[in-house]
Short mmCIF file of C-alpha atoms and ligand atoms in Angstrom, two decimals:
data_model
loop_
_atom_site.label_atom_id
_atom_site.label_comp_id
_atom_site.label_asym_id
_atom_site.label_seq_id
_atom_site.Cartn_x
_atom_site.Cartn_y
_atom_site.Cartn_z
CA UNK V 1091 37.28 -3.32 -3.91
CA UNK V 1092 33.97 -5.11 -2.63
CA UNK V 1093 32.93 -5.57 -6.02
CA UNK V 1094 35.72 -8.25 -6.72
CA UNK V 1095 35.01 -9.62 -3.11
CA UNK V 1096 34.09 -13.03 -2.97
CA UNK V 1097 30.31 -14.04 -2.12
CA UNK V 1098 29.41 -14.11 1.76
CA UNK V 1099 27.72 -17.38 0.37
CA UNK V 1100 30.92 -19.21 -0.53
CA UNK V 1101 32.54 -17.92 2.68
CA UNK V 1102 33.64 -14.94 1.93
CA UNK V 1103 33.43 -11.83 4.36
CA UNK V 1104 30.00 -10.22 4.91
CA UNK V 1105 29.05 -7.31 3.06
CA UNK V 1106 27.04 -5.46 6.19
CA UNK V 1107 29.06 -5.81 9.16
CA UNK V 1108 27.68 -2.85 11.41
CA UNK V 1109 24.96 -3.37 13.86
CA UNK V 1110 21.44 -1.88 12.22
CA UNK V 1111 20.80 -0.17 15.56
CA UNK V 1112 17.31 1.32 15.24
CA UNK V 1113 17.68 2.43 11.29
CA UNK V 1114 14.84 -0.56 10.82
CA UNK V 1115 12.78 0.84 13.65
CA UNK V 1116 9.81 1.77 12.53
CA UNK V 1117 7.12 3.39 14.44
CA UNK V 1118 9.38 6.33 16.41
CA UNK V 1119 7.87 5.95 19.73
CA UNK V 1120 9.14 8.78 22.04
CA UNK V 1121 7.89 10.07 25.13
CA UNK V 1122 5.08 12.02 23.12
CA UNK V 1123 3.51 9.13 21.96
CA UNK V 1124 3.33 7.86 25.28
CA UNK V 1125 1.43 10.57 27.23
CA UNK V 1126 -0.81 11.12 24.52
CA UNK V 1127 -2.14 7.51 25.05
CA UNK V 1128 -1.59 7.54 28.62
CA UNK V 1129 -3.69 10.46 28.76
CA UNK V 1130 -6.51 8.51 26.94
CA UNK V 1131 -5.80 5.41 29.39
CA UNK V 1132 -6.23 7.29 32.24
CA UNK V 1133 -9.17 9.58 31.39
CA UNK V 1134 -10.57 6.36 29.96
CA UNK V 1135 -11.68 8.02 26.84
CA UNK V 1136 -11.08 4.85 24.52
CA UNK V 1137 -14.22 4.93 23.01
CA UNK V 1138 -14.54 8.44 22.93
CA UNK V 1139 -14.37 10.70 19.75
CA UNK V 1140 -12.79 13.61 21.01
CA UNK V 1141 -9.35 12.92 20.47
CA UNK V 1142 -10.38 11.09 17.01
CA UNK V 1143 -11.93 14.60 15.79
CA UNK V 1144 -8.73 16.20 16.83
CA UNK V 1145 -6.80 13.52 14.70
CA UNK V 1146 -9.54 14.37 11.66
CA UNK V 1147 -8.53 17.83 12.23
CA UNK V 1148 -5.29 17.40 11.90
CA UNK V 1149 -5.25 15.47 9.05
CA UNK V 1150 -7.54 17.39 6.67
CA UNK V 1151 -5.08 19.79 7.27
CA UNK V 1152 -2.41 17.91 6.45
CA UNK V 1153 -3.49 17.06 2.96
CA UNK V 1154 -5.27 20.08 2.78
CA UNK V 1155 -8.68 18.16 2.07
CA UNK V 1156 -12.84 19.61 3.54
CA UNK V 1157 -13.01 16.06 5.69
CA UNK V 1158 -11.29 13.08 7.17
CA UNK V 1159 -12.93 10.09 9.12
CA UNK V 1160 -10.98 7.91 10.77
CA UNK V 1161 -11.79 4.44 10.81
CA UNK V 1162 -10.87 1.43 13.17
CA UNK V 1163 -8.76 -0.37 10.20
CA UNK V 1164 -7.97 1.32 7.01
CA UNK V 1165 -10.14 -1.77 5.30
CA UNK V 1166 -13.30 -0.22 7.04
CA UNK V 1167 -12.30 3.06 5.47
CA UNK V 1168 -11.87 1.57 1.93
CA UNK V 1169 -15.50 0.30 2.24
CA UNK V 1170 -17.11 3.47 3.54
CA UNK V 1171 -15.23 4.87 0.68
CA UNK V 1172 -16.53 2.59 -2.02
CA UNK V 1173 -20.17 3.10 0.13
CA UNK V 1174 -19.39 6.82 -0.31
CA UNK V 1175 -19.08 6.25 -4.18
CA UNK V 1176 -22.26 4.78 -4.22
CA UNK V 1177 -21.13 1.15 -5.12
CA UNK V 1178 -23.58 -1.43 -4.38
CA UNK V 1179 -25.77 -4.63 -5.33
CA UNK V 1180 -24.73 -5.62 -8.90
CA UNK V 1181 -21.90 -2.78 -9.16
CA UNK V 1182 -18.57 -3.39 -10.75
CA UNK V 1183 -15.18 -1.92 -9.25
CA UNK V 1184 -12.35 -1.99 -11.24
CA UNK V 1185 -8.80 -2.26 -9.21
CA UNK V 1186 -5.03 -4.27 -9.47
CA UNK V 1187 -4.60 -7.66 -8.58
CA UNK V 1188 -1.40 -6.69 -7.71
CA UNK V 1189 -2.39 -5.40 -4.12
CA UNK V 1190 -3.47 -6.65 -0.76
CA UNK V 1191 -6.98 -7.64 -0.48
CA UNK V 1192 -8.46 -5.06 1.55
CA UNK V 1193 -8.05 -2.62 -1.81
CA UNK V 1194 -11.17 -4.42 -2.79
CA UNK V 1195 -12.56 -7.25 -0.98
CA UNK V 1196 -14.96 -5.10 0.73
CA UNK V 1197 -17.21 -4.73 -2.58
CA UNK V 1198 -18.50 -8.44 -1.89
CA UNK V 1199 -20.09 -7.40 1.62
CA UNK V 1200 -22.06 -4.35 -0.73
CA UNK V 1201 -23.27 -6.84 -3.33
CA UNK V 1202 -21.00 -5.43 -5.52
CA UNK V 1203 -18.10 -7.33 -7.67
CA UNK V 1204 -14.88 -6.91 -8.74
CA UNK V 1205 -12.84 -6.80 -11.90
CA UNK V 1206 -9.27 -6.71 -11.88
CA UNK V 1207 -7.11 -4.88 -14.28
CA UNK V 1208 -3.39 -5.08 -15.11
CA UNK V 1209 -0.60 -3.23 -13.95
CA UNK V 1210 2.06 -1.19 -15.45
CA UNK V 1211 5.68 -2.91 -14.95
CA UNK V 1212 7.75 -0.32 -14.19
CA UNK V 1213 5.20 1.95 -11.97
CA UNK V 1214 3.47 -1.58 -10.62
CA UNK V 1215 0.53 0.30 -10.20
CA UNK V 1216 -2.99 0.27 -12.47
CA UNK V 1217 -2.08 0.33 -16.24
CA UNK V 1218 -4.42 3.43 -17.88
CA UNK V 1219 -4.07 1.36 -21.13
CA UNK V 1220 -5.87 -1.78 -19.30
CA UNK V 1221 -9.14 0.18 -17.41
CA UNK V 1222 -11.15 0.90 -20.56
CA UNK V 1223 -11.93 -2.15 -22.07
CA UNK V 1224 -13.25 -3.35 -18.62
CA UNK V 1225 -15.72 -0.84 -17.94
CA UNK V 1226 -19.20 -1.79 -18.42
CA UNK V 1227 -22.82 0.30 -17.84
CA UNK V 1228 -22.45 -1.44 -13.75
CA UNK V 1229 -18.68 -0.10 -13.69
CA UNK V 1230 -18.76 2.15 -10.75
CA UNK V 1231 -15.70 3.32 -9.20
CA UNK V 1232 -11.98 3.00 -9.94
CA UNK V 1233 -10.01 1.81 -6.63
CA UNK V 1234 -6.16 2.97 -7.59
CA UNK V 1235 -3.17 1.56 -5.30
CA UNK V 1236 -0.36 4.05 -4.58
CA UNK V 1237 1.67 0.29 -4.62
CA UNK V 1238 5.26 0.14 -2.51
CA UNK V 1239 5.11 3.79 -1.82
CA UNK V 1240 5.14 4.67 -6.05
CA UNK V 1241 2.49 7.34 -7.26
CA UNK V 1242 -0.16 5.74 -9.50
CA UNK V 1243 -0.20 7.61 -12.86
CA UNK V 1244 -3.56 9.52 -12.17
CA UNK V 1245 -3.64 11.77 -14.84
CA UNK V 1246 -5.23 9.39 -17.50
CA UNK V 1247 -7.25 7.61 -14.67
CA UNK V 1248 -9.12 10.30 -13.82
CA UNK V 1249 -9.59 11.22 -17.73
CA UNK V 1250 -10.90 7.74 -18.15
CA UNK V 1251 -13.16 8.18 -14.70
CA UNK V 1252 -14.74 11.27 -15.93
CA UNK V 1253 -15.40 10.01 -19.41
CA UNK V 1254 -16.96 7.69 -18.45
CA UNK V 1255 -18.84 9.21 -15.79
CA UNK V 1256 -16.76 6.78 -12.68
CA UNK V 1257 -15.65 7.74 -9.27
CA UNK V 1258 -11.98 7.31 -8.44
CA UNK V 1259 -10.83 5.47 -5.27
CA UNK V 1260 -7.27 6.40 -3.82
CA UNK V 1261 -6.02 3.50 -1.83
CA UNK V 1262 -3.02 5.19 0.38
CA UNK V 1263 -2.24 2.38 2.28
CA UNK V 1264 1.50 2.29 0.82
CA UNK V 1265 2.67 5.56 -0.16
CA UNK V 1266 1.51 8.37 2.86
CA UNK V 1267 2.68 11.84 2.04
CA UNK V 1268 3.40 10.66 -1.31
CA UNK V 1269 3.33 13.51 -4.21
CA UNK V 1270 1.84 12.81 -7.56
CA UNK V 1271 3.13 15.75 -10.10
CA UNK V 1272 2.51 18.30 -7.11
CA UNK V 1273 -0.63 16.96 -5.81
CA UNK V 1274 -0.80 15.10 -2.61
CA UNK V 1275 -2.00 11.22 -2.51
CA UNK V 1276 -5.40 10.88 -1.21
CA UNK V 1277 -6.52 13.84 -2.96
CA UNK V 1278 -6.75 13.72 -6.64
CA UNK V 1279 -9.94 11.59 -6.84
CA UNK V 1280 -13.00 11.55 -5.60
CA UNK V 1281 -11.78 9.95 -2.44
CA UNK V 1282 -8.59 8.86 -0.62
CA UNK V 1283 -8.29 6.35 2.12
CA UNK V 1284 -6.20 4.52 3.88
CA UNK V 1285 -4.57 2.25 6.29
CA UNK V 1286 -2.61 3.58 9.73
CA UNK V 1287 -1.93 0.14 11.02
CA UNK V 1288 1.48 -0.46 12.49
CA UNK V 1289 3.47 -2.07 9.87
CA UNK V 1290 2.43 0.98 7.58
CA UNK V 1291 4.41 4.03 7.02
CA UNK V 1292 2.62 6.31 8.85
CA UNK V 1293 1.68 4.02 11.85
CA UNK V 1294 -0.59 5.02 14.64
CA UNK V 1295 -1.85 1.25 16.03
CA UNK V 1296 -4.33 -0.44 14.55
CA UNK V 1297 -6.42 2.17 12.47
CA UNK V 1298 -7.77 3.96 8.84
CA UNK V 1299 -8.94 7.16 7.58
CA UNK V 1300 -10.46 8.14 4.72
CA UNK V 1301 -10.52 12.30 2.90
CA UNK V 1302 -12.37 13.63 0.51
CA UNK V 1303 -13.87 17.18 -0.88
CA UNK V 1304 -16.87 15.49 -1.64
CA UNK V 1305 -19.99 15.86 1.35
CA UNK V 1306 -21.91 13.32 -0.12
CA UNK V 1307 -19.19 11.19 0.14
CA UNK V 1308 -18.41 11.67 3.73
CA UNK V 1309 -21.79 11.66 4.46
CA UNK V 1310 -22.30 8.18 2.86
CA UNK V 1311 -19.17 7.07 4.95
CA UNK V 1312 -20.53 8.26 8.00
CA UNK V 1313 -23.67 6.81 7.78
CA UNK V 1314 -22.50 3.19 7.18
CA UNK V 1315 -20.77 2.87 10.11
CA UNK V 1316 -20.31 5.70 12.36
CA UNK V 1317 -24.08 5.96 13.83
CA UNK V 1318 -22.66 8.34 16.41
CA UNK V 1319 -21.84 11.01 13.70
CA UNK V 1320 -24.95 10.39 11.54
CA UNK V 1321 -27.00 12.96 12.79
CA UNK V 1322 -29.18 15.97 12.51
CA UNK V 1323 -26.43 17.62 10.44
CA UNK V 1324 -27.17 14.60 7.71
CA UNK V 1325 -27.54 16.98 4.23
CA UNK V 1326 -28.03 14.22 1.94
CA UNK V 1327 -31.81 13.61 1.97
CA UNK V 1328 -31.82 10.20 1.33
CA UNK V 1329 -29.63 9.39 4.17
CA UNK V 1330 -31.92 11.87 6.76
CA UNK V 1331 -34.63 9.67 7.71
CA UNK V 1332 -32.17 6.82 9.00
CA UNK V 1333 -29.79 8.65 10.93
CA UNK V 1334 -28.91 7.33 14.38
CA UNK V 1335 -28.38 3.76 13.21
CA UNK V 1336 -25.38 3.06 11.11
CA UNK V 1337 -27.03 1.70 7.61
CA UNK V 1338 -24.24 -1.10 6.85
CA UNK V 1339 -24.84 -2.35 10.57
CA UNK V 1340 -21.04 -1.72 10.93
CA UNK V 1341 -19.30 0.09 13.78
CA UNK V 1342 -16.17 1.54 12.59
CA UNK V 1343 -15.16 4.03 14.99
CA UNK V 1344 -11.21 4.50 15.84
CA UNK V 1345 -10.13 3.53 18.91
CA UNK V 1346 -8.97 6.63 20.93
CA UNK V 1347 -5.48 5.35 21.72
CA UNK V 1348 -4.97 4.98 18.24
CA UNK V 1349 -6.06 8.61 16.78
CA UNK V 1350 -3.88 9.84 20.13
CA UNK V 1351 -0.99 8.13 18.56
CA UNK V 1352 -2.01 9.34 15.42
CA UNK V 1353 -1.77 13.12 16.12
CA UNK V 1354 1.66 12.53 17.77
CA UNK V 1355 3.05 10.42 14.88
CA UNK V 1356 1.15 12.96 12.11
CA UNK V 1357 3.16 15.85 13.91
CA UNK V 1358 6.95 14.10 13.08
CA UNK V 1359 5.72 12.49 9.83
CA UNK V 1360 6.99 14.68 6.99
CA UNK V 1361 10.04 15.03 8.74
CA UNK V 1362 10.87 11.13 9.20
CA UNK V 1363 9.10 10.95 5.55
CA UNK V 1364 11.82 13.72 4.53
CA UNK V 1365 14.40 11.02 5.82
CA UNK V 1366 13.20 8.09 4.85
CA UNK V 1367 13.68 9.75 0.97
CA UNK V 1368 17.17 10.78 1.47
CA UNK V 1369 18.03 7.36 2.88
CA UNK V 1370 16.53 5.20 0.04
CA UNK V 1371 17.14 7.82 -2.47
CA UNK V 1372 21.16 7.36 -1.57
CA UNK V 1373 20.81 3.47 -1.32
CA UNK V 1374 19.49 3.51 -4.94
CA UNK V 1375 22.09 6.23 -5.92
CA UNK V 1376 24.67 4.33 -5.21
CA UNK V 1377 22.71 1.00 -6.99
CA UNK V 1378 22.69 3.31 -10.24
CA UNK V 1379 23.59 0.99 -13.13
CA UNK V 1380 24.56 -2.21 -11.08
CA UNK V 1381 22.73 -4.80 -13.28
CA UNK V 1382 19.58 -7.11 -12.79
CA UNK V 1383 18.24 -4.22 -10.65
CA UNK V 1384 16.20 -1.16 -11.03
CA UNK V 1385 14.82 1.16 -8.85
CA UNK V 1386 11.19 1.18 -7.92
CA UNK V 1387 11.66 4.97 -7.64
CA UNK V 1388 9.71 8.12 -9.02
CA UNK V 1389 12.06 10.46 -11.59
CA UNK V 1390 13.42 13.67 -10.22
CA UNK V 1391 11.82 15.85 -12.63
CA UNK V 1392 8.25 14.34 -12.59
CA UNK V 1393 7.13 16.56 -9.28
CA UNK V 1394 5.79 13.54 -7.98
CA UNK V 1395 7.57 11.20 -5.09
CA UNK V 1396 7.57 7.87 -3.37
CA UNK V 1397 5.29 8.17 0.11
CA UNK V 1398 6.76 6.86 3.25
CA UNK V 1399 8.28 4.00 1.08
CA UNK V 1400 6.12 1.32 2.77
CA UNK V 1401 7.76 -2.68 1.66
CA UNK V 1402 10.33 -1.46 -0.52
CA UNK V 1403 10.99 -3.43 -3.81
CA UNK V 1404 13.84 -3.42 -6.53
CA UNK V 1405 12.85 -4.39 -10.07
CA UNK V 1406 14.75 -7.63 -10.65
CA UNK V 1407 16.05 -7.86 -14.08
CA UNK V 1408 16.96 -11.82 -14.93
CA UNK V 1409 17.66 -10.91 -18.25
CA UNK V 1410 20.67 -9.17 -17.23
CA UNK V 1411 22.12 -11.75 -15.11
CA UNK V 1412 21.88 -14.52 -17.58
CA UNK V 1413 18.36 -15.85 -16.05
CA UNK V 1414 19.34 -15.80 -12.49
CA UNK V 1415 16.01 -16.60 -10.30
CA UNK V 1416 15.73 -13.49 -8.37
CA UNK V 1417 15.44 -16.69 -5.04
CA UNK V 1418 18.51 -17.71 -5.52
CA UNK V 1419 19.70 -13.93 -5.88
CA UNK V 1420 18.44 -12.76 -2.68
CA UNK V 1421 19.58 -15.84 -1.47
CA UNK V 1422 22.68 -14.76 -2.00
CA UNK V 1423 21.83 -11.21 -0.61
CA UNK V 1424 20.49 -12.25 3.03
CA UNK V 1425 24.27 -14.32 2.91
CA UNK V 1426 25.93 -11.05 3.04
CA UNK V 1427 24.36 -9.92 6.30
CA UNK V 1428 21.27 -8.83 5.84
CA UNK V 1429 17.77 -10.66 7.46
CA UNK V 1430 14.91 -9.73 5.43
CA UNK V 1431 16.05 -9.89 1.26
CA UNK V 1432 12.31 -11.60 0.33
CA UNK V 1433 11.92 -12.54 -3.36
CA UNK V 1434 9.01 -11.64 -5.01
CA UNK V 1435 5.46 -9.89 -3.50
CA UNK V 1436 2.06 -10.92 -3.42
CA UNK V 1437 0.21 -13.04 -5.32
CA UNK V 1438 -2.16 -11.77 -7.37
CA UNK V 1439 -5.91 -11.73 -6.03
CA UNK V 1440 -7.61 -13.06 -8.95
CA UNK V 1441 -6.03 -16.31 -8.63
CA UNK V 1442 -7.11 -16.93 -5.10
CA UNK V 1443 -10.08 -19.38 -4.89
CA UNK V 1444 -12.11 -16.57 -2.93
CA UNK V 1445 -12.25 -14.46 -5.81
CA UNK V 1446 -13.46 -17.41 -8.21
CA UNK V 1447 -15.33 -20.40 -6.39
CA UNK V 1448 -16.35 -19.02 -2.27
CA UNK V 1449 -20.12 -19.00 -2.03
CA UNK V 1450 -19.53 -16.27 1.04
CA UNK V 1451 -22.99 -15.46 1.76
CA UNK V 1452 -25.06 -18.49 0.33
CA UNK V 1453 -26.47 -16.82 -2.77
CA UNK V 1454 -26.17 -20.57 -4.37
CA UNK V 1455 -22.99 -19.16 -6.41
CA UNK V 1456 -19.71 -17.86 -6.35
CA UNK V 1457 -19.77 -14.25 -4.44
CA UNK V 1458 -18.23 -12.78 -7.03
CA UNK V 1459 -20.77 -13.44 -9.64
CA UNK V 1460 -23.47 -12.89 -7.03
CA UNK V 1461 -25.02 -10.32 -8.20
CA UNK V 1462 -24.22 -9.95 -11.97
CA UNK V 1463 -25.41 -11.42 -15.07
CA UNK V 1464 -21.61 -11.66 -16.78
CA UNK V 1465 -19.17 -13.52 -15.67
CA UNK V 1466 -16.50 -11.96 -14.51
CA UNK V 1467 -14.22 -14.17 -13.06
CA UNK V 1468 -10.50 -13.98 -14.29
CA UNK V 1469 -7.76 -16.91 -14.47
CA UNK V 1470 -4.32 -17.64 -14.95
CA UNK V 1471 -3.14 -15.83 -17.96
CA UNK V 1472 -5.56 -13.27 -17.74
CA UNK V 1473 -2.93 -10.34 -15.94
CA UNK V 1474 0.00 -11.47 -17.34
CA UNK V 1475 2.17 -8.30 -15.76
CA UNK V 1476 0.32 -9.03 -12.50
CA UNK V 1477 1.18 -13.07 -12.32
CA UNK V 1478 4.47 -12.58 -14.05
CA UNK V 1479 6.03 -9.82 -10.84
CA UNK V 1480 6.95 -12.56 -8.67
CA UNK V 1481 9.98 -13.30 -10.69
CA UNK V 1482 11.16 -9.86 -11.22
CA UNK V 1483 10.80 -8.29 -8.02
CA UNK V 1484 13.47 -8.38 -4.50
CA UNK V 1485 12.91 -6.74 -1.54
CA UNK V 1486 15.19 -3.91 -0.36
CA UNK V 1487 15.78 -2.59 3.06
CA UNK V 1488 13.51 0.08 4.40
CA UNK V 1489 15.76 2.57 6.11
CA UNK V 1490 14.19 4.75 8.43
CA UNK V 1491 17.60 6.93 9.15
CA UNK V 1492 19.81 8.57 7.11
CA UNK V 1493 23.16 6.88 7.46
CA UNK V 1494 25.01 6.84 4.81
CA UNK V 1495 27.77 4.50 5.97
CA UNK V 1496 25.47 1.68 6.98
CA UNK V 1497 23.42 2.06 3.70
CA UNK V 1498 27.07 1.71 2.10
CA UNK V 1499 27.10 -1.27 3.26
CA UNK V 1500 23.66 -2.46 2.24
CA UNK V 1501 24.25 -1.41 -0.86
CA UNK V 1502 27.09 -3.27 -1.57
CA UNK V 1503 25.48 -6.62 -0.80
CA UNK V 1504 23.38 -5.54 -3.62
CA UNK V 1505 26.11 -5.07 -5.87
CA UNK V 1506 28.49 -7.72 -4.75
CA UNK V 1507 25.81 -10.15 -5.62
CA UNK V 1508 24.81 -8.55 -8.75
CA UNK V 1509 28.46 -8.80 -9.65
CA UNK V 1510 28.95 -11.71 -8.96
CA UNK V 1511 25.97 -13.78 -10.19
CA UNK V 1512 27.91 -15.82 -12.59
CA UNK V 1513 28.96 -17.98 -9.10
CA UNK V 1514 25.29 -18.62 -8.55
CA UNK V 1515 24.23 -19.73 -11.63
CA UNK V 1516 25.05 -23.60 -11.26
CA UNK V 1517 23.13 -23.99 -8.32
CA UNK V 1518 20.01 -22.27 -8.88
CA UNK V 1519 17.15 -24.31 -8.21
CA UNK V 1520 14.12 -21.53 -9.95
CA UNK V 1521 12.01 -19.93 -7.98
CA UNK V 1522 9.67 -21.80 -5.79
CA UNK V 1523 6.06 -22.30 -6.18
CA UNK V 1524 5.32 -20.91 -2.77
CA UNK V 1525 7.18 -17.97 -3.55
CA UNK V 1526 4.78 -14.64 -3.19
CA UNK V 1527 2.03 -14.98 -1.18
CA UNK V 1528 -1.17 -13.55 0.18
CA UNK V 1529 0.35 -12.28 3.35
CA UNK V 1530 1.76 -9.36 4.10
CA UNK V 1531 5.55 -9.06 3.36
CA UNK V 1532 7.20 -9.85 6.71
CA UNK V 1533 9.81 -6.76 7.77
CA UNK V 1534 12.05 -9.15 9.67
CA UNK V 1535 14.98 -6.09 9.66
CA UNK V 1536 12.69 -4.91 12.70
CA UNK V 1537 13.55 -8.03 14.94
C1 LIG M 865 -2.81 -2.60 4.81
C2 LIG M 865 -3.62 -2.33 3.60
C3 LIG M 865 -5.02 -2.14 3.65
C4 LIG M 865 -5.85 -2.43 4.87
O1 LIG M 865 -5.57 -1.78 5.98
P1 LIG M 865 -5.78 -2.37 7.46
O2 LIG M 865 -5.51 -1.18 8.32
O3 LIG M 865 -4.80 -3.46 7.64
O4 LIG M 865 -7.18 -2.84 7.55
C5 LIG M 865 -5.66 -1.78 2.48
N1 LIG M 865 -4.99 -1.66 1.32
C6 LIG M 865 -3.68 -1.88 1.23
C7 LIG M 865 -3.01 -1.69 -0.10
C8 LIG M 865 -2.95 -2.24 2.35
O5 LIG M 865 -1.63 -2.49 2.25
#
């Protein structure tokens, strides 16, 4: 009878009433984890790349893929990716707004520029429809975001990409061991990479990696900044002559403690991935037709699935709850127990004042017109799915366990509220401007 109960917000009894325990807990660190990095510690091999190749190793494996290179942050592998691609002075990448910046940023340290497409509301990754009219003869590379854990709809991407003669980035950083109609994330296009960093489903320390099929590509990645690796086995003729100094005057190799971590955490990661699924997939079962909410969820019989499930979001429907700001909803939400119920996500790059007025490197203009004859900054009103996803998204808890009597209780917050909403009507104040934001979301349920 919780659905009749009255609103933890107007005193009524909490919704989630259990202790969360560890279900938030997110990396696993078990005794593994520590001897592996102990074991670097004490040989003090930190700045080896023994253990790192190991990692590499591993990985490939894991996704099945020629090579991996790990990285010291998954935004160095996103530029040795785009590097790898090829993109450079006067190139164009196309890539979300909807994202965190290291998807992209990068490009302006190559010369190159960025042009932001829409997203697709439901999947809240790249809309196919909205690539094609962007491209132009200095459109390079497509950088796709696997966003909140959901598999990007590659299939006409890489149509698109091959029509038109364009590499295709895989940014991973949100969906590990994700599944896009069979195929793994990371390797569909030309090149996957991705973020390890702690706050990321699979979490290793600070740390990225990037896979591909293609040599060239890893070559290219290598050589920008991994001078260590960029050797006599250089095959790319071009690159030959330089090796021994990394070309983008970068050094990007992994810190040891990290890739130790790494092979420990890679080991348990399908397995916790395995539960992860069965925990959100029951939390969203049991959401099924509660209104004002929709999951953020791949369909059963698409053969793809959600990857590690990294900042979990619900599609907030106002509509059905008679124009409800989703604030004032997860207002309500966080009342019934619960201490991370965030409205909305990021803001959308283009609107940031980096992407449309910084002079970063003194060319006398903006850096993102730099290096291009067109114009192609973008403005309010320009991505309306993109601006408009503040509003109509709520965070949801990331359960790391399967239990289903605690996530029986999260979910009923959910509902009770939803239920409810006609109590929170009179006082809703809108959403506030500050609402979204450039910063990562903040998973307070780990605290
Ligand atoms: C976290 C993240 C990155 C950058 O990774 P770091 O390891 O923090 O450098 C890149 N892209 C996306 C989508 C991310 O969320």
């Amino acid at each position: 009878m919780t659905d009749i109960q009255k609103l933890a917000l107007f005193g009524g009894k909490k919704a989630v009433t259990q202790e969360s325990g560890n279900l938030f807990t997110w990396p696993i660190i078990t005794q593994e984890d520590e001897e592996a990095a102990l074991d670097v510690l004490r040989r003090g091999a930190m700045s080896g790349t023994d253990v790192t190749m190991a990692f590499e190793e591993d990985y490939s494996k894991w996704l099945d893929v020629k090579y991996a290179l790990g990285f010291n942050t998954g935004t160095a592998s996103l530029q040795g990716a785009m590097f790898g691609c090829g993109v450079g002075v006067g190139d164009e990448i196309i890539c979300p707004s909807m994202t965190y910046w290291a998807t992209c940023l990068q490009a302006f340290s190559l010369g190159a520029t960025v042009v932001f497409a829409d997203i697709n509301p439901f999947t809240l990754c790249l809309d196919p429809n909205d690539i094609e009219h962007r491209i132009t003869d200095r459109t390079k590379a497509i950088v796709v975001v696997h966003f909140l854990g959901y598999p990007a709809d590659m299939d006409p991407i890489l149509e698109i990409a091959r029509k038109h003669n364009l590499k295709v980035i895989e940014d991973v950083s949100h969906a590990h061991g994700g599944v896009y109609k069979g195929r793994k994330l990371g390797t569909i296009g030309n090149v996957g990479a991705m973020s390890l960093m702690t706050g990321k489903a699979l979490a290793i320390g600070e740390g990225g990696i990037l896979v591909t099929d293609d040599r060239d590509i890893y070559e290219r990645a290598v050589a920008l900044g991994h001078y260590e690796r960029y050797g006599s086995q250089t095959e790319n003729e071009q690159l030959r002559p330089y090796q021994g100094l990394p070309l983008g005057g970068y050094k990007y190799r992994m810190h040891q403690v990290s890739s130790a971590v790494g092979r420990v955490q890679l080991r348990h990661y399908d397995e916790r991935n395995v539960e992860i699924g069965r925990a959100m997939n029951y939390f969203w079962d049991l959401l099924e037709g509660v209104p004002g909410l929709i999951a953020h969820r791949t369909d059963k019989e698409s053969g793809s699935l959600n990857g590690g499930w990294y900042a979990p979001h619900a599609h907030y429907v106002p509509e059905e709850l008679e124009g409800l700001s989703v604030t004032r909803f997860c207002e309500a939400v966080r009342a019934e127990g619960l201490t991370s119920c965030m409205p909305g996500c990021y803001t959308p790059l283009h609107l940031h004042p980096l992407f449309t007025q910084a002079d970063v490197y003194g060319h006398g203009k903006p850096t993102r017109i730099a290096n291009t004859e067109r114009d192609v900054r973008q403005y309010k009103g320009d991505l309306p799915v993109s601006e408009g996803l503040s509003a109509r998204l709520c965070e949801v808890p990331w359960f790391k366990h399967y239990r289903p009597e605690v996530i029986e209780e999260y979910a009923n917050a959910y509902r009770k509220v939803a239920l409810n909403y006609k109590e929170l009507l009179q006082d809703d104040r809108g959403n506030s401007s500050e609402h979204g934001n450039w910063k990562l979301f903040t998973q307070k349920q780990n605290s």
